């Protein structure tokens, strides 16, 4: 990865394929968007860059990750381990598995899963997030939401 220095922050820019663009345009936020031949591999490269980035202070830490990368076939268990994310946005058409958020279960407060074509709420994945305070499931294909979803809050 390379570091981008701007007036807003120091940001780890992962070495990903040229059709995916990663940038930091606000404090604590890394955004990656684009079309990847292997979106899952790109996701691994992004989270690896976050783990390797050790800022000099918590003021520079990336705590929000926004991903809009195509062709993510799955979210590997533990992929976010060691990232310290407080907020995660995934808009890649991927249904998170039961262990997708392993590694951020104690830190994640905001989860946005909009525009993923979800037909069901990924309840098992959400139950593992005791500190979750905000959940965005907009622009999906949900027809009903079980009351069990709200036990997570």
PDB file of C-alpha atoms in Angstrom:
ATOM      1  CA  UNK A   1       0.000   0.000   0.000  1.00  0.00           C
ATOM      2  CA  UNK A   2       1.008   3.624  -0.260  1.00  0.00           C
ATOM      3  CA  UNK A   3       0.209   6.521   2.029  1.00  0.00           C
ATOM      4  CA  UNK A   4      -1.682   9.540   0.823  1.00  0.00           C
ATOM      5  CA  UNK A   5      -1.178  12.707   2.817  1.00  0.00           C
ATOM      6  CA  UNK A   6      -3.759  15.437   2.567  1.00  0.00           C
ATOM      7  CA  UNK A   7      -4.913  18.261   4.748  1.00  0.00           C
ATOM      8  CA  UNK A   8      -7.669  15.977   6.015  1.00  0.00           C
ATOM      9  CA  UNK A   9      -5.763  12.840   6.948  1.00  0.00           C
ATOM     10  CA  UNK A  10      -3.077  10.291   6.275  1.00  0.00           C
ATOM     11  CA  UNK A  11      -4.643   7.434   4.405  1.00  0.00           C
ATOM     12  CA  UNK A  12      -3.499   3.925   3.424  1.00  0.00           C
ATOM     13  CA  UNK A  13      -4.154   3.398  -0.275  1.00  0.00           C
ATOM     14  CA  UNK A  14      -4.225  -0.327  -1.069  1.00  0.00           C
ATOM     15  CA  UNK A  15      -2.496  -1.690  -4.155  1.00  0.00           C
ATOM     16  CA  UNK A  16      -5.553  -2.891  -6.053  1.00  0.00           C
ATOM     17  CA  UNK A  17      -6.358  -3.415  -9.691  1.00  0.00           C
ATOM     18  CA  UNK A  18      -6.610  -0.219 -11.766  1.00  0.00           C
ATOM     19  CA  UNK A  19     -10.386  -0.459 -12.175  1.00  0.00           C
ATOM     20  CA  UNK A  20     -10.867   0.067  -8.423  1.00  0.00           C
ATOM     21  CA  UNK A  21     -10.238   3.526  -7.012  1.00  0.00           C
ATOM     22  CA  UNK A  22      -9.536   4.037  -3.303  1.00  0.00           C
ATOM     23  CA  UNK A  23      -9.355   7.435  -1.646  1.00  0.00           C
ATOM     24  CA  UNK A  24      -9.764   9.280   1.643  1.00  0.00           C
ATOM     25  CA  UNK A  25     -11.791  12.455   1.347  1.00  0.00           C
ATOM     26  CA  UNK A  26     -12.689  12.957   4.996  1.00  0.00           C
ATOM     27  CA  UNK A  27     -11.275  12.160   8.405  1.00  0.00           C
ATOM     28  CA  UNK A  28     -11.068   8.478   9.309  1.00  0.00           C
ATOM     29  CA  UNK A  29     -12.732   7.301   6.063  1.00  0.00           C
ATOM     30  CA  UNK A  30     -11.352   5.068   3.304  1.00  0.00           C
ATOM     31  CA  UNK A  31     -13.604   4.651   0.265  1.00  0.00           C
ATOM     32  CA  UNK A  32     -13.036   2.060  -2.461  1.00  0.00           C
ATOM     33  CA  UNK A  33     -15.234   1.865  -5.525  1.00  0.00           C
ATOM     34  CA  UNK A  34     -15.129   0.241  -8.932  1.00  0.00           C
ATOM     35  CA  UNK A  35     -15.325  -2.958 -10.885  1.00  0.00           C
ATOM     36  CA  UNK A  36     -12.927  -5.750  -9.959  1.00  0.00           C
ATOM     37  CA  UNK A  37     -12.318  -8.989 -11.840  1.00  0.00           C
ATOM     38  CA  UNK A  38     -12.026 -10.676  -8.440  1.00  0.00           C
ATOM     39  CA  UNK A  39     -13.802  -8.469  -5.923  1.00  0.00           C
ATOM     40  CA  UNK A  40     -13.129 -10.803  -3.013  1.00  0.00           C
ATOM     41  CA  UNK A  41      -9.369 -10.618  -3.618  1.00  0.00           C
ATOM     42  CA  UNK A  42      -9.639  -6.823  -3.839  1.00  0.00           C
ATOM     43  CA  UNK A  43     -11.508  -6.799  -0.523  1.00  0.00           C
ATOM     44  CA  UNK A  44      -8.665  -8.811   1.038  1.00  0.00           C
ATOM     45  CA  UNK A  45      -6.097  -6.321  -0.339  1.00  0.00           C
ATOM     46  CA  UNK A  46      -8.031  -3.367   1.097  1.00  0.00           C
ATOM     47  CA  UNK A  47      -8.333  -4.867   4.580  1.00  0.00           C
ATOM     48  CA  UNK A  48      -4.669  -5.971   4.515  1.00  0.00           C
ATOM     49  CA  UNK A  49      -3.668  -2.350   3.842  1.00  0.00           C
ATOM     50  CA  UNK A  50      -5.795  -1.204   6.798  1.00  0.00           C
ATOM     51  CA  UNK A  51      -4.136  -3.717   9.122  1.00  0.00           C
ATOM     52  CA  UNK A  52      -0.613  -2.755   7.994  1.00  0.00           C
ATOM     53  CA  UNK A  53      -1.294   0.957   8.419  1.00  0.00           C
ATOM     54  CA  UNK A  54      -0.277   1.989  11.907  1.00  0.00           C
ATOM     55  CA  UNK A  55      -0.946   5.676  12.351  1.00  0.00           C
ATOM     56  CA  UNK A  56       1.084   7.722  14.788  1.00  0.00           C
ATOM     57  CA  UNK A  57      -2.084   8.577  16.696  1.00  0.00           C
ATOM     58  CA  UNK A  58      -5.741   7.625  16.854  1.00  0.00           C
ATOM     59  CA  UNK A  59      -6.495  10.977  15.212  1.00  0.00           C
ATOM     60  CA  UNK A  60      -5.168   9.512  11.939  1.00  0.00           C
ATOM     61  CA  UNK A  61      -6.753   6.058  12.253  1.00  0.00           C
ATOM     62  CA  UNK A  62      -9.179   4.863   9.580  1.00  0.00           C
ATOM     63  CA  UNK A  63     -12.340   3.855  11.426  1.00  0.00           C
ATOM     64  CA  UNK A  64     -14.824   3.989   8.537  1.00  0.00           C
ATOM     65  CA  UNK A  65     -14.584   1.804   5.431  1.00  0.00           C
ATOM     66  CA  UNK A  66     -16.941   2.259   2.491  1.00  0.00           C
ATOM     67  CA  UNK A  67     -16.837  -0.435  -0.190  1.00  0.00           C
ATOM     68  CA  UNK A  68     -18.662  -0.393  -3.481  1.00  0.00           C
ATOM     69  CA  UNK A  69     -16.725  -3.037  -5.398  1.00  0.00           C
ATOM     70  CA  UNK A  70     -18.313  -5.382  -7.903  1.00  0.00           C
ATOM     71  CA  UNK A  71     -17.729  -9.131  -8.128  1.00  0.00           C
ATOM     72  CA  UNK A  72     -17.288  -9.763  -4.408  1.00  0.00           C
ATOM     73  CA  UNK A  73     -18.430 -13.387  -4.267  1.00  0.00           C
ATOM     74  CA  UNK A  74     -18.160 -13.698  -0.492  1.00  0.00           C
ATOM     75  CA  UNK A  75     -16.899 -11.916   2.599  1.00  0.00           C
ATOM     76  CA  UNK A  76     -14.281 -14.222   4.130  1.00  0.00           C
ATOM     77  CA  UNK A  77     -14.648 -14.864   7.876  1.00  0.00           C
ATOM     78  CA  UNK A  78     -12.350 -12.635   9.911  1.00  0.00           C
ATOM     79  CA  UNK A  79     -11.431 -10.396   6.972  1.00  0.00           C
ATOM     80  CA  UNK A  80     -11.991  -7.276   9.084  1.00  0.00           C
ATOM     81  CA  UNK A  81      -9.988  -8.660  12.024  1.00  0.00           C
ATOM     82  CA  UNK A  82      -7.517  -6.120  13.377  1.00  0.00           C
ATOM     83  CA  UNK A  83      -8.937  -3.148  11.480  1.00  0.00           C
ATOM     84  CA  UNK A  84     -10.673  -1.473  14.437  1.00  0.00           C
ATOM     85  CA  UNK A  85     -13.540  -0.290  12.245  1.00  0.00           C
ATOM     86  CA  UNK A  86     -16.417   1.579  13.847  1.00  0.00           C
ATOM     87  CA  UNK A  87     -18.382   1.958  10.618  1.00  0.00           C
ATOM     88  CA  UNK A  88     -18.608  -0.281   7.558  1.00  0.00           C
ATOM     89  CA  UNK A  89     -20.482   0.172   4.301  1.00  0.00           C
ATOM     90  CA  UNK A  90     -20.716  -2.700   1.821  1.00  0.00           C
ATOM     91  CA  UNK A  91     -22.599  -2.109  -1.420  1.00  0.00           C
ATOM     92  CA  UNK A  92     -21.335  -4.842  -3.676  1.00  0.00           C
ATOM     93  CA  UNK A  93     -24.233  -7.216  -4.123  1.00  0.00           C
ATOM     94  CA  UNK A  94     -22.819  -9.574  -1.499  1.00  0.00           C
ATOM     95  CA  UNK A  95     -24.760 -11.355   1.224  1.00  0.00           C
ATOM     96  CA  UNK A  96     -22.633 -11.405   4.394  1.00  0.00           C
ATOM     97  CA  UNK A  97     -22.187 -14.848   5.906  1.00  0.00           C
ATOM     98  CA  UNK A  98     -22.550 -15.709   9.575  1.00  0.00           C
ATOM     99  CA  UNK A  99     -18.902 -14.922  10.374  1.00  0.00           C
ATOM    100  CA  UNK A 100     -18.377 -11.999   7.986  1.00  0.00           C
ATOM    101  CA  UNK A 101     -17.919  -9.440  10.758  1.00  0.00           C
ATOM    102  CA  UNK A 102     -15.646 -11.509  12.956  1.00  0.00           C
ATOM    103  CA  UNK A 103     -12.847  -9.251  14.141  1.00  0.00           C
ATOM    104  CA  UNK A 104     -14.964  -6.095  14.394  1.00  0.00           C
ATOM    105  CA  UNK A 105     -17.746  -7.553  16.494  1.00  0.00           C
ATOM    106  CA  UNK A 106     -16.604  -5.532  19.528  1.00  0.00           C
ATOM    107  CA  UNK A 107     -16.046  -2.241  17.685  1.00  0.00           C
ATOM    108  CA  UNK A 108     -18.572  -1.975  14.852  1.00  0.00           C
ATOM    109  CA  UNK A 109     -21.329   0.553  15.617  1.00  0.00           C
ATOM    110  CA  UNK A 110     -22.652   1.363  12.142  1.00  0.00           C
ATOM    111  CA  UNK A 111     -23.290  -1.108   9.337  1.00  0.00           C
ATOM    112  CA  UNK A 112     -24.648  -0.148   5.932  1.00  0.00           C
ATOM    113  CA  UNK A 113     -25.674  -2.996   3.648  1.00  0.00           C
ATOM    114  CA  UNK A 114     -27.668  -0.974   1.141  1.00  0.00           C
ATOM    115  CA  UNK A 115     -27.858  -1.962  -2.543  1.00  0.00           C
ATOM    116  CA  UNK A 116     -26.900  -5.607  -2.038  1.00  0.00           C
ATOM    117  CA  UNK A 117     -30.056  -7.235  -3.433  1.00  0.00           C
ATOM    118  CA  UNK A 118     -30.686  -8.824  -0.036  1.00  0.00           C
ATOM    119  CA  UNK A 119     -33.932 -10.762   0.161  1.00  0.00           C
ATOM    120  CA  UNK A 120     -33.445 -11.680   3.832  1.00  0.00           C
ATOM    121  CA  UNK A 121     -31.833  -9.829   6.705  1.00  0.00           C
ATOM    122  CA  UNK A 122     -28.505 -11.571   7.549  1.00  0.00           C
ATOM    123  CA  UNK A 123     -29.603 -12.151  11.135  1.00  0.00           C
ATOM    124  CA  UNK A 124     -26.799 -14.542  12.121  1.00  0.00           C
ATOM    125  CA  UNK A 125     -24.160 -12.006  11.062  1.00  0.00           C
ATOM    126  CA  UNK A 126     -25.943  -9.194  12.908  1.00  0.00           C
ATOM    127  CA  UNK A 127     -26.327 -11.146  16.139  1.00  0.00           C
ATOM    128  CA  UNK A 128     -22.531 -11.179  16.454  1.00  0.00           C
ATOM    129  CA  UNK A 129     -22.430  -7.345  16.653  1.00  0.00           C
ATOM    130  CA  UNK A 130     -23.317  -6.361  20.236  1.00  0.00           C
ATOM    131  CA  UNK A 131     -22.305  -2.691  19.796  1.00  0.00           C
ATOM    132  CA  UNK A 132     -24.254  -2.126  16.580  1.00  0.00           C
ATOM    133  CA  UNK A 133     -26.308   1.074  16.855  1.00  0.00           C
ATOM    134  CA  UNK A 134     -27.180   1.830  13.231  1.00  0.00           C
ATOM    135  CA  UNK A 135     -28.154  -0.524  10.436  1.00  0.00           C
ATOM    136  CA  UNK A 136     -29.010   0.564   6.894  1.00  0.00           C
ATOM    137  CA  UNK A 137     -30.702  -2.046   4.691  1.00  0.00           C
ATOM    138  CA  UNK A 138     -32.159   0.365   2.128  1.00  0.00           C
ATOM    139  CA  UNK A 139     -32.345  -0.372  -1.598  1.00  0.00           C
ATOM    140  CA  UNK A 140     -32.506  -4.141  -1.150  1.00  0.00           C
ATOM    141  CA  UNK A 141     -35.174  -6.667  -2.118  1.00  0.00           C
ATOM    142  CA  UNK A 142     -36.565  -7.206   1.407  1.00  0.00           C
ATOM    143  CA  UNK A 143     -40.264  -8.037   1.515  1.00  0.00           C
ATOM    144  CA  UNK A 144     -40.516  -8.692   5.252  1.00  0.00           C
ATOM    145  CA  UNK A 145     -38.339  -8.131   8.306  1.00  0.00           C
ATOM    146  CA  UNK A 146     -38.593 -10.433  11.300  1.00  0.00           C
ATOM    147  CA  UNK A 147     -38.932  -8.853  14.735  1.00  0.00           C
ATOM    148  CA  UNK A 148     -35.816 -10.893  15.679  1.00  0.00           C
ATOM    149  CA  UNK A 149     -33.701  -8.374  13.770  1.00  0.00           C
ATOM    150  CA  UNK A 150     -34.406  -5.752  16.397  1.00  0.00           C
ATOM    151  CA  UNK A 151     -33.039  -7.922  19.206  1.00  0.00           C
ATOM    152  CA  UNK A 152     -29.616  -6.903  17.881  1.00  0.00           C
ATOM    153  CA  UNK A 153     -30.173  -3.351  19.098  1.00  0.00           C
TER     154      UNK A 153
END
